[in-house]
Amino acid sequence: MPRYDVAIVGGGIVGLSVGWAITRRHPKARILVLEKEHCWGHHQTGNNSGEIHSGIHYQPGSLKAQLCRDGNQAMVQFCRDYGIPHEVCGKLIVATEQDELHPLERLYERGRLNGIAAMKLRSEEIREIEAHCTGLAALRVPTTAIVSYRRVAETFADLIQKGNGELQLDKEVKRITVLPFGLLIESSSASYESRFLINCAGLQCDRIARLMGIRTGMRIIPIRGQYYLLRGEKQHLVNGLIYPMPNPCYPFLGAHFNRLLSGEVRVGPNAVVAFKREGYRKMEFDIQDSMELLACRAFWIFARQNWREEGREMLCAFSKTLFLRRLQRLIPEIRPTDLVAGQAGVRAQALMDDGRLMDDFLILQGPRSIHICNAPSPAATASIPIGNAVVDCMQEQGFT
Ligand SMILES: Cc1cc2nc3c(=O)[nH]c(=O)nc-3n(C[C@H](O)[C@H](O)[C@H](O)COP(=O)(O)OP(=O)(O)OC[C@H]3O[C@@H](n4cnc5c(N)ncnc54)[C@H](O)[C@@H]3O)c2cc1C
């Protein structure tokens, strides 16, 4: 049976970044990456907004704030070093109502505490940057950038392979047994032994932790986000990235306008609880995923506390007109016929046993293992420092 020093479960951007970090810090380690799909970055990594976030939004002192700010710089440098197309286009966060002006000031202050430079803009200054956008005031964050994270993940995979790591696609991990001197990892078609395991399974990370008998105090709740595309003749309405003020009670930043590297403009995503973890079509349903969710007390606590917000999101998911009404506060010229349905993504959001949505990244340690149990946005931005942090944790656990 093949033996490895570290096995990584999950070939999304986080698992591959961890793999690349290990090749740099432990060049002699035998690394194995197991991915159940036929390509890298098939789930969250390949279905997101493609933004290299600045870090302005996150609670000062949190892992998200620190790793996102460091990750922004590291990701832009990585793209420069490896010739990955990207653009540091900056973004606008726009207050459209009087009662958003004070929160906008607080966001500016939060950015200052997080070490993020932002400029305050008056209403008329917004138009100088985004000619079709209206607002009472805005923040311009110059360090936000855009990239294809799938392309970044593929580059991490190449680097792992060049560092003698082994990459295996189409290998779904089904069983993990803790042995006296290592771990036995069984996939659908092969078995492996490894001294250490890193769980980067995104939407399935709680299940992988459970395979090892680890009590995480959380489960994954899938939150689907639908995007639209602006029709070609309306793409001139958006120059870069335009965001609304976020709802402070939710860990999502709100549907926004997002120019892609291809020149297309994406609008969205919304945020609706899904009944299939890897379901990309509207109303997709999976018996096991749904039963697990509905049978858990935490879900009902969450539902009771958030029914108003979730209800609004669900209505917007079914009515393009309602969805658009929010966005018309930013660009009033947009009409329902200007939007065509685009792709969707599903966020792996940790729901804690007490019904709270986990706001920060969550990295847990188990026997001979590390489990990335909450890595929603901005984990793609932060993937390089997350990789370094995981190697630090491995060393603390005695990995040499
Ligand atoms: C709609 C949306 C918009 C977003 N926008 C942004 C953004 O603009 N900027 C940003 O920084 N972040 C953004 N994010 C978040 C970002 O995409 C994620 O934080 C990041 O991709 C997480 O990477 P990951 O590797 O943990 O997960 P994933 O990319 O989901 O990878 C996990 C991998 O594990 C594999 N796997 C699962 N189970 C097994 C198993 N049993 N055996 C083997 N393999 C397994 C899966 O197939 C998958 O490939 C967004 C996310 C979504 C959904």
mmCIF file of N, CA and C and ligand atoms in Angstrom, residues 8-17 33-53 58 68 145 149 168 170-175 187 199-205 207-208 211 223-227 243 253 256 258 266 268-270 278 280 343-348 361 372 374-383 386, ligand 1:
data_model
loop_
_atom_site.group_PDB
_atom_site.id
_atom_site.type_symbol
_atom_site.label_atom_id
_atom_site.label_comp_id
_atom_site.label_asym_id
_atom_site.label_seq_id
_atom_site.Cartn_x
_atom_site.Cartn_y
_atom_site.Cartn_z
ATOM 1 N N ILE A 8 -3.939 15.099 1.804
ATOM 2 C CA ILE A 8 -4.873 16.232 1.836
ATOM 3 C C ILE A 8 -6.156 15.774 1.160
ATOM 4 N N VAL A 9 -7.276 15.936 1.849
ATOM 5 C CA VAL A 9 -8.560 15.565 1.257
ATOM 6 C C VAL A 9 -9.197 16.838 0.723
ATOM 7 N N GLY A 10 -9.365 16.923 -0.603
ATOM 8 C CA GLY A 10 -10.001 18.088 -1.217
ATOM 9 C C GLY A 10 -9.030 18.870 -2.082
ATOM 10 N N GLY A 11 -9.351 18.941 -3.362
ATOM 11 C CA GLY A 11 -8.510 19.679 -4.314
ATOM 12 C C GLY A 11 -9.175 20.967 -4.752
ATOM 13 N N GLY A 12 -9.664 21.734 -3.746
ATOM 14 C CA GLY A 12 -10.085 23.107 -4.005
ATOM 15 C C GLY A 12 -8.886 24.005 -3.743
ATOM 16 N N ILE A 13 -9.107 25.314 -3.760
ATOM 17 C CA ILE A 13 -7.972 26.232 -3.629
ATOM 18 C C ILE A 13 -7.304 26.108 -2.263
ATOM 19 N N VAL A 14 -8.091 25.768 -1.222
ATOM 20 C CA VAL A 14 -7.491 25.692 0.123
ATOM 21 C C VAL A 14 -6.607 24.450 0.226
ATOM 22 N N GLY A 15 -7.119 23.283 -0.192
ATOM 23 C CA GLY A 15 -6.322 22.060 -0.122
ATOM 24 C C GLY A 15 -5.044 22.182 -0.950
ATOM 25 N N LEU A 16 -5.165 22.771 -2.138
ATOM 26 C CA LEU A 16 -3.990 22.866 -3.012
ATOM 27 C C LEU A 16 -2.991 23.897 -2.479
ATOM 28 N N SER A 17 -3.489 24.958 -1.864
ATOM 29 C CA SER A 17 -2.573 25.931 -1.271
ATOM 30 C C SER A 17 -1.827 25.309 -0.088
ATOM 31 N N VAL A 33 -2.620 14.420 -2.631
ATOM 32 C CA VAL A 33 -3.886 15.176 -2.633
ATOM 33 C C VAL A 33 -4.952 14.296 -3.279
ATOM 34 N N LEU A 34 -6.056 14.091 -2.563
ATOM 35 C CA LEU A 34 -7.160 13.280 -3.087
ATOM 36 C C LEU A 34 -8.363 14.171 -3.361
ATOM 37 N N GLU A 35 -8.843 14.138 -4.585
ATOM 38 C CA GLU A 35 -9.992 14.966 -4.983
ATOM 39 C C GLU A 35 -11.024 14.057 -5.629
ATOM 40 N N LYS A 36 -12.279 14.206 -5.223
ATOM 41 C CA LYS A 36 -13.290 13.266 -5.721
ATOM 42 C C LYS A 36 -13.782 13.605 -7.131
ATOM 43 N N GLU A 37 -13.587 14.840 -7.578
ATOM 44 C CA GLU A 37 -14.095 15.215 -8.910
ATOM 45 C C GLU A 37 -13.030 14.959 -9.971
ATOM 46 N N HIS A 38 -13.392 15.268 -11.242
ATOM 47 C CA HIS A 38 -12.476 14.981 -12.355
ATOM 48 C C HIS A 38 -11.533 16.152 -12.646
ATOM 49 N N CYS A 39 -11.682 17.256 -11.901
ATOM 50 C CA CYS A 39 -10.775 18.396 -12.125
ATOM 51 C C CYS A 39 -10.603 19.163 -10.817
ATOM 52 N N TRP A 40 -9.621 20.046 -10.771
ATOM 53 C CA TRP A 40 -9.345 20.845 -9.569
ATOM 54 C C TRP A 40 -10.316 22.012 -9.477
ATOM 55 N N GLY A 41 -10.697 22.337 -8.274
ATOM 56 C CA GLY A 41 -11.521 23.542 -8.050
ATOM 57 C C GLY A 41 -12.917 23.444 -8.620
ATOM 58 N N HIS A 42 -13.498 22.241 -8.588
ATOM 59 C CA HIS A 42 -14.797 22.032 -9.244
ATOM 60 C C HIS A 42 -15.953 22.686 -8.468
ATOM 61 N N HIS A 43 -15.822 22.811 -7.141
ATOM 62 C CA HIS A 43 -16.968 23.309 -6.357
ATOM 63 C C HIS A 43 -16.802 24.802 -6.036
ATOM 64 N N GLN A 44 -16.659 25.179 -4.759
ATOM 65 C CA GLN A 44 -16.636 26.615 -4.445
ATOM 66 C C GLN A 44 -15.567 27.382 -5.223
ATOM 67 N N THR A 45 -14.387 26.768 -5.361
ATOM 68 C CA THR A 45 -13.266 27.459 -6.009
ATOM 69 C C THR A 45 -13.587 27.864 -7.447
ATOM 70 N N GLY A 46 -14.386 27.037 -8.124
ATOM 71 C CA GLY A 46 -14.682 27.320 -9.533
ATOM 72 C C GLY A 46 -15.992 28.048 -9.738
ATOM 73 N N ASN A 47 -16.703 28.349 -8.667
ATOM 74 C CA ASN A 47 -18.032 28.978 -8.808
ATOM 75 C C ASN A 47 -18.175 30.130 -7.836
ATOM 76 N N ASN A 48 -17.275 31.086 -7.935
ATOM 77 C CA ASN A 48 -17.355 32.227 -7.011
ATOM 78 C C ASN A 48 -17.218 33.542 -7.759
ATOM 79 N N SER A 49 -17.132 34.640 -7.008
ATOM 80 C CA SER A 49 -17.116 35.963 -7.659
ATOM 81 C C SER A 49 -15.739 36.326 -8.213
ATOM 82 N N GLY A 50 -14.718 35.565 -7.850
ATOM 83 C CA GLY A 50 -13.377 35.822 -8.397
ATOM 84 C C GLY A 50 -12.759 37.116 -7.898
ATOM 85 N N GLU A 51 -13.130 37.513 -6.685
ATOM 86 C CA GLU A 51 -12.541 38.741 -6.161
ATOM 87 C C GLU A 51 -11.418 38.462 -5.198
ATOM 88 N N ILE A 52 -10.364 39.233 -5.313
ATOM 89 C CA ILE A 52 -9.303 39.192 -4.307
ATOM 90 C C ILE A 52 -9.691 40.306 -3.335
ATOM 91 N N HIS A 53 -10.370 39.896 -2.252
ATOM 92 C CA HIS A 53 -10.926 40.889 -1.325
ATOM 93 C C HIS A 53 -9.805 41.636 -0.600
ATOM 94 N N TYR A 58 -14.079 42.682 7.592
ATOM 95 C CA TYR A 58 -14.054 41.667 8.638
ATOM 96 C C TYR A 58 -13.702 42.225 10.009
ATOM 97 N N CYS A 68 -7.105 37.686 5.318
ATOM 98 C CA CYS A 68 -7.569 38.278 4.057
ATOM 99 C C CYS A 68 -6.634 39.409 3.635
ATOM 100 N N ALA A 145 -9.095 43.204 -6.129
ATOM 101 C CA ALA A 145 -8.685 42.795 -7.478
ATOM 102 C C ALA A 145 -9.588 41.663 -7.968
ATOM 103 N N TYR A 149 -10.065 32.001 -9.774
ATOM 104 C CA TYR A 149 -9.480 31.162 -8.727
ATOM 105 C C TYR A 149 -9.248 29.732 -9.201
ATOM 106 N N GLN A 168 -4.241 13.059 -7.103
ATOM 107 C CA GLN A 168 -5.150 12.041 -7.645
ATOM 108 C C GLN A 168 -6.560 12.599 -7.732
ATOM 109 N N ASP A 170 -10.663 12.049 -9.134
ATOM 110 C CA ASP A 170 -11.637 10.939 -9.133
ATOM 111 C C ASP A 170 -11.414 9.953 -7.983
ATOM 112 N N LYS A 171 -10.979 10.477 -6.844
ATOM 113 C CA LYS A 171 -10.776 9.606 -5.678
ATOM 114 C C LYS A 171 -11.553 10.193 -4.503
ATOM 115 N N GLU A 172 -12.705 9.606 -4.251
ATOM 116 C CA GLU A 172 -13.533 10.106 -3.136
ATOM 117 C C GLU A 172 -13.169 9.358 -1.855
ATOM 118 N N VAL A 173 -12.768 10.086 -0.842
ATOM 119 C CA VAL A 173 -12.419 9.459 0.440
ATOM 120 C C VAL A 173 -13.706 9.020 1.126
ATOM 121 N N LYS A 174 -13.760 7.718 1.461
ATOM 122 C CA LYS A 174 -14.986 7.153 2.042
ATOM 123 C C LYS A 174 -14.799 6.694 3.475
ATOM 124 N N ARG A 175 -13.552 6.328 3.826
ATOM 125 C CA ARG A 175 -13.299 5.804 5.170
ATOM 126 C C ARG A 175 -11.929 6.226 5.635
ATOM 127 N N SER A 187 -10.381 5.224 -0.408
ATOM 128 C CA SER A 187 -11.208 5.942 -1.383
ATOM 129 C C SER A 187 -12.047 4.909 -2.109
ATOM 130 N N ASN A 199 -7.898 17.957 6.298
ATOM 131 C CA ASN A 199 -9.249 17.906 5.745
ATOM 132 C C ASN A 199 -9.596 19.280 5.167
ATOM 133 N N CYS A 200 -9.623 19.357 3.831
ATOM 134 C CA CYS A 200 -9.980 20.611 3.138
ATOM 135 C C CYS A 200 -11.147 20.322 2.208
ATOM 136 N N ALA A 201 -12.155 19.602 2.711
ATOM 137 C CA ALA A 201 -13.202 19.081 1.835
ATOM 138 C C ALA A 201 -14.374 20.042 1.649
ATOM 139 N N GLY A 202 -14.236 21.290 2.041
ATOM 140 C CA GLY A 202 -15.241 22.317 1.732
ATOM 141 C C GLY A 202 -16.638 21.919 2.170
ATOM 142 N N LEU A 203 -17.537 21.717 1.213
ATOM 143 C CA LEU A 203 -18.939 21.404 1.511
ATOM 144 C C LEU A 203 -19.106 20.058 2.241
ATOM 145 N N GLN A 204 -18.053 19.234 2.261
ATOM 146 C CA GLN A 204 -18.142 17.917 2.918
ATOM 147 C C GLN A 204 -17.222 17.844 4.137
ATOM 148 N N CYS A 205 -16.675 18.966 4.590
ATOM 149 C CA CYS A 205 -15.616 18.890 5.608
ATOM 150 C C CYS A 205 -16.116 18.319 6.934
ATOM 151 N N ARG A 207 -18.331 16.027 7.287
ATOM 152 C CA ARG A 207 -18.478 14.568 7.134
ATOM 153 C C ARG A 207 -17.113 13.884 7.202
ATOM 154 N N ILE A 208 -16.089 14.527 6.624
ATOM 155 C CA ILE A 208 -14.739 13.944 6.689
ATOM 156 C C ILE A 208 -14.270 13.920 8.155
ATOM 157 N N LEU A 211 -15.877 11.088 9.867
ATOM 158 C CA LEU A 211 -15.274 9.776 9.542
ATOM 159 C C LEU A 211 -14.159 9.435 10.531
ATOM 160 N N ILE A 223 -25.289 27.214 1.364
ATOM 161 C CA ILE A 223 -26.000 28.466 1.036
ATOM 162 C C ILE A 223 -25.755 28.752 -0.451
ATOM 163 N N ARG A 224 -26.824 28.615 -1.225
ATOM 164 C CA ARG A 224 -26.688 28.761 -2.683
ATOM 165 C C ARG A 224 -26.724 30.232 -3.082
ATOM 166 N N GLY A 225 -25.913 30.570 -4.059
ATOM 167 C CA GLY A 225 -25.892 31.948 -4.568
ATOM 168 C C GLY A 225 -26.033 31.928 -6.078
ATOM 169 N N GLN A 226 -27.101 32.578 -6.579
ATOM 170 C CA GLN A 226 -27.352 32.612 -8.033
ATOM 171 C C GLN A 226 -26.780 33.912 -8.604
ATOM 172 N N TYR A 227 -26.119 33.801 -9.732
ATOM 173 C CA TYR A 227 -25.636 34.995 -10.434
ATOM 174 C C TYR A 227 -26.479 35.234 -11.681
ATOM 175 N N TYR A 243 -20.502 47.451 -4.728
ATOM 176 C CA TYR A 243 -21.129 46.714 -3.632
ATOM 177 C C TYR A 243 -22.118 47.582 -2.880
ATOM 178 N N LEU A 253 -21.752 39.417 1.838
ATOM 179 C CA LEU A 253 -21.529 40.840 1.558
ATOM 180 C C LEU A 253 -22.638 41.492 0.737
ATOM 181 N N HIS A 256 -23.959 42.105 -5.688
ATOM 182 C CA HIS A 256 -23.172 43.234 -6.173
ATOM 183 C C HIS A 256 -22.939 43.127 -7.682
ATOM 184 N N ASN A 258 -20.116 42.977 -10.655
ATOM 185 C CA ASN A 258 -18.756 42.447 -10.640
ATOM 186 C C ASN A 258 -18.274 42.288 -12.087
ATOM 187 N N ARG A 266 -21.078 40.428 -14.017
ATOM 188 C CA ARG A 266 -21.906 39.506 -13.267
ATOM 189 C C ARG A 266 -22.643 40.263 -12.176
ATOM 190 N N GLY A 268 -24.940 39.628 -8.590
ATOM 191 C CA GLY A 268 -25.313 38.631 -7.582
ATOM 192 C C GLY A 268 -24.158 38.453 -6.627
ATOM 193 N N PRO A 269 -24.094 37.390 -5.867
ATOM 194 C CA PRO A 269 -25.087 36.326 -5.751
ATOM 195 C C PRO A 269 -26.054 36.607 -4.597
ATOM 196 N N ASN A 270 -27.225 35.938 -4.662
ATOM 197 C CA ASN A 270 -28.102 35.976 -3.493
ATOM 198 C C ASN A 270 -27.614 34.904 -2.499
ATOM 199 N N GLU A 278 -24.170 20.017 -3.103
ATOM 200 C CA GLU A 278 -23.490 20.311 -4.369
ATOM 201 C C GLU A 278 -24.533 20.479 -5.475
ATOM 202 N N TYR A 280 -26.433 22.824 -7.977
ATOM 203 C CA TYR A 280 -26.237 24.134 -8.597
ATOM 204 C C TYR A 280 -27.484 24.657 -9.308
ATOM 205 N N GLN A 343 -24.325 31.436 -13.795
ATOM 206 C CA GLN A 343 -24.007 30.252 -13.002
ATOM 207 C C GLN A 343 -24.465 30.448 -11.545
ATOM 208 N N ALA A 344 -24.360 29.381 -10.768
ATOM 209 C CA ALA A 344 -24.621 29.502 -9.328
ATOM 210 C C ALA A 344 -23.453 28.887 -8.574
ATOM 211 N N GLY A 345 -23.281 29.298 -7.324
ATOM 212 C CA GLY A 345 -22.260 28.695 -6.462
ATOM 213 C C GLY A 345 -22.929 28.296 -5.161
ATOM 214 N N VAL A 346 -22.342 27.338 -4.446
ATOM 215 C CA VAL A 346 -22.885 26.970 -3.132
ATOM 216 C C VAL A 346 -21.791 27.177 -2.088
ATOM 217 N N ARG A 347 -22.099 28.004 -1.093
ATOM 218 C CA ARG A 347 -21.127 28.300 -0.034
ATOM 219 C C ARG A 347 -21.176 27.203 1.035
ATOM 220 N N ALA A 348 -20.016 26.799 1.521
ATOM 221 C CA ALA A 348 -19.953 25.858 2.657
ATOM 222 C C ALA A 348 -19.861 26.714 3.908
ATOM 223 N N PHE A 361 -13.080 32.101 10.110
ATOM 224 C CA PHE A 361 -12.552 30.807 9.680
ATOM 225 C C PHE A 361 -12.447 29.912 10.913
ATOM 226 N N ILE A 372 -10.164 21.905 8.280
ATOM 227 C CA ILE A 372 -10.597 23.263 7.954
ATOM 228 C C ILE A 372 -12.126 23.210 7.918
ATOM 229 N N ASN A 374 -14.428 25.784 8.565
ATOM 230 C CA ASN A 374 -15.190 26.917 8.006
ATOM 231 C C ASN A 374 -14.235 27.760 7.175
ATOM 232 N N ALA A 375 -14.408 27.664 5.859
ATOM 233 C CA ALA A 375 -13.550 28.446 4.954
ATOM 234 C C ALA A 375 -14.402 29.046 3.836
ATOM 235 N N PRO A 376 -15.419 29.847 4.234
ATOM 236 C CA PRO A 376 -16.204 30.519 3.191
ATOM 237 C C PRO A 376 -15.445 31.770 2.745
ATOM 238 N N SER A 377 -16.086 32.630 1.950
ATOM 239 C CA SER A 377 -15.435 33.858 1.499
ATOM 240 C C SER A 377 -14.935 34.622 2.722
ATOM 241 N N PRO A 378 -13.732 35.153 2.750
ATOM 242 C CA PRO A 378 -12.767 35.317 1.662
ATOM 243 C C PRO A 378 -11.647 34.268 1.681
ATOM 244 N N ALA A 379 -12.006 32.963 1.820
ATOM 245 C CA ALA A 379 -10.944 31.957 1.949
ATOM 246 C C ALA A 379 -10.155 31.776 0.655
ATOM 247 N N ALA A 380 -10.756 32.072 -0.494
ATOM 248 C CA ALA A 380 -9.965 31.968 -1.741
ATOM 249 C C ALA A 380 -8.886 33.051 -1.720
ATOM 250 N N THR A 381 -9.276 34.275 -1.360
ATOM 251 C CA THR A 381 -8.296 35.363 -1.228
ATOM 252 C C THR A 381 -7.208 34.983 -0.234
ATOM 253 N N ALA A 382 -7.648 34.395 0.890
ATOM 254 C CA ALA A 382 -6.738 34.131 2.016
ATOM 255 C C ALA A 382 -6.036 32.791 1.897
ATOM 256 N N SER A 383 -6.203 32.097 0.750
ATOM 257 C CA SER A 383 -5.739 30.700 0.687
ATOM 258 C C SER A 383 -4.237 30.556 0.944
ATOM 259 N N ILE A 386 -3.658 30.874 4.648
ATOM 260 C CA ILE A 386 -4.288 29.715 5.314
ATOM 261 C C ILE A 386 -3.347 28.516 5.191
HETATM 262 C C1 LIG B 1 -21.023 32.181 -4.629
HETATM 263 C C2 LIG B 1 -19.678 32.309 -4.001
HETATM 264 C C3 LIG B 1 -18.932 33.503 -4.147
HETATM 265 C C4 LIG B 1 -17.686 33.628 -3.555
HETATM 266 N N1 LIG B 1 -16.898 34.722 -3.828
HETATM 267 C C5 LIG B 1 -15.645 34.776 -3.343
HETATM 268 C C6 LIG B 1 -14.754 35.836 -3.707
HETATM 269 O O1 LIG B 1 -15.075 36.681 -4.537
HETATM 270 N N2 LIG B 1 -13.527 35.892 -3.122
HETATM 271 C C7 LIG B 1 -13.111 34.943 -2.213
HETATM 272 O O2 LIG B 1 -12.004 35.060 -1.686
HETATM 273 N N3 LIG B 1 -13.921 33.904 -1.885
HETATM 274 C C8 LIG B 1 -15.135 33.789 -2.447
HETATM 275 N N4 LIG B 1 -15.936 32.726 -2.149
HETATM 276 C C9 LIG B 1 -15.456 31.724 -1.216
HETATM 277 C C10 LIG B 1 -14.436 30.782 -1.862
HETATM 278 O O3 LIG B 1 -14.887 30.305 -3.112
HETATM 279 C C11 LIG B 1 -14.202 29.625 -0.906
HETATM 280 O O4 LIG B 1 -13.866 30.173 0.349
HETATM 281 C C12 LIG B 1 -13.051 28.731 -1.347
HETATM 282 O O5 LIG B 1 -13.202 28.346 -2.684
HETATM 283 C C13 LIG B 1 -13.004 27.516 -0.447
HETATM 284 O O6 LIG B 1 -12.082 26.622 -1.003
HETATM 285 P P1 LIG B 1 -12.035 25.126 -0.514
HETATM 286 O O7 LIG B 1 -10.858 24.515 -1.155
HETATM 287 O O8 LIG B 1 -12.134 25.107 0.977
HETATM 288 O O9 LIG B 1 -13.409 24.488 -1.007
HETATM 289 P P2 LIG B 1 -13.807 23.850 -2.412
HETATM 290 O O10 LIG B 1 -13.352 24.681 -3.546
HETATM 291 O O11 LIG B 1 -15.267 23.566 -2.335
HETATM 292 O O12 LIG B 1 -12.980 22.515 -2.444
HETATM 293 C C14 LIG B 1 -13.268 21.398 -1.633
HETATM 294 C C15 LIG B 1 -12.946 20.162 -2.459
HETATM 295 O O13 LIG B 1 -13.061 18.993 -1.655
HETATM 296 C C16 LIG B 1 -13.507 17.956 -2.488
HETATM 297 N N5 LIG B 1 -14.053 16.869 -1.671
HETATM 298 C C17 LIG B 1 -15.145 16.914 -0.871
HETATM 299 N N6 LIG B 1 -15.332 15.710 -0.291
HETATM 300 C C18 LIG B 1 -14.342 14.909 -0.709
HETATM 301 C C19 LIG B 1 -14.025 13.533 -0.463
HETATM 302 N N7 LIG B 1 -14.768 12.768 0.351
HETATM 303 N N8 LIG B 1 -12.937 13.003 -1.074
HETATM 304 C C20 LIG B 1 -12.160 13.769 -1.900
HETATM 305 N N9 LIG B 1 -12.441 15.066 -2.192
HETATM 306 C C21 LIG B 1 -13.515 15.624 -1.589
HETATM 307 C C22 LIG B 1 -14.561 18.627 -3.348
HETATM 308 O O14 LIG B 1 -14.856 17.902 -4.527
HETATM 309 C C23 LIG B 1 -13.917 19.976 -3.608
HETATM 310 O O15 LIG B 1 -13.210 20.019 -4.828
HETATM 311 C C24 LIG B 1 -17.179 32.570 -2.749
HETATM 312 C C25 LIG B 1 -17.920 31.377 -2.615
HETATM 313 C C26 LIG B 1 -19.127 31.237 -3.257
HETATM 314 C C27 LIG B 1 -19.852 29.923 -3.174
#
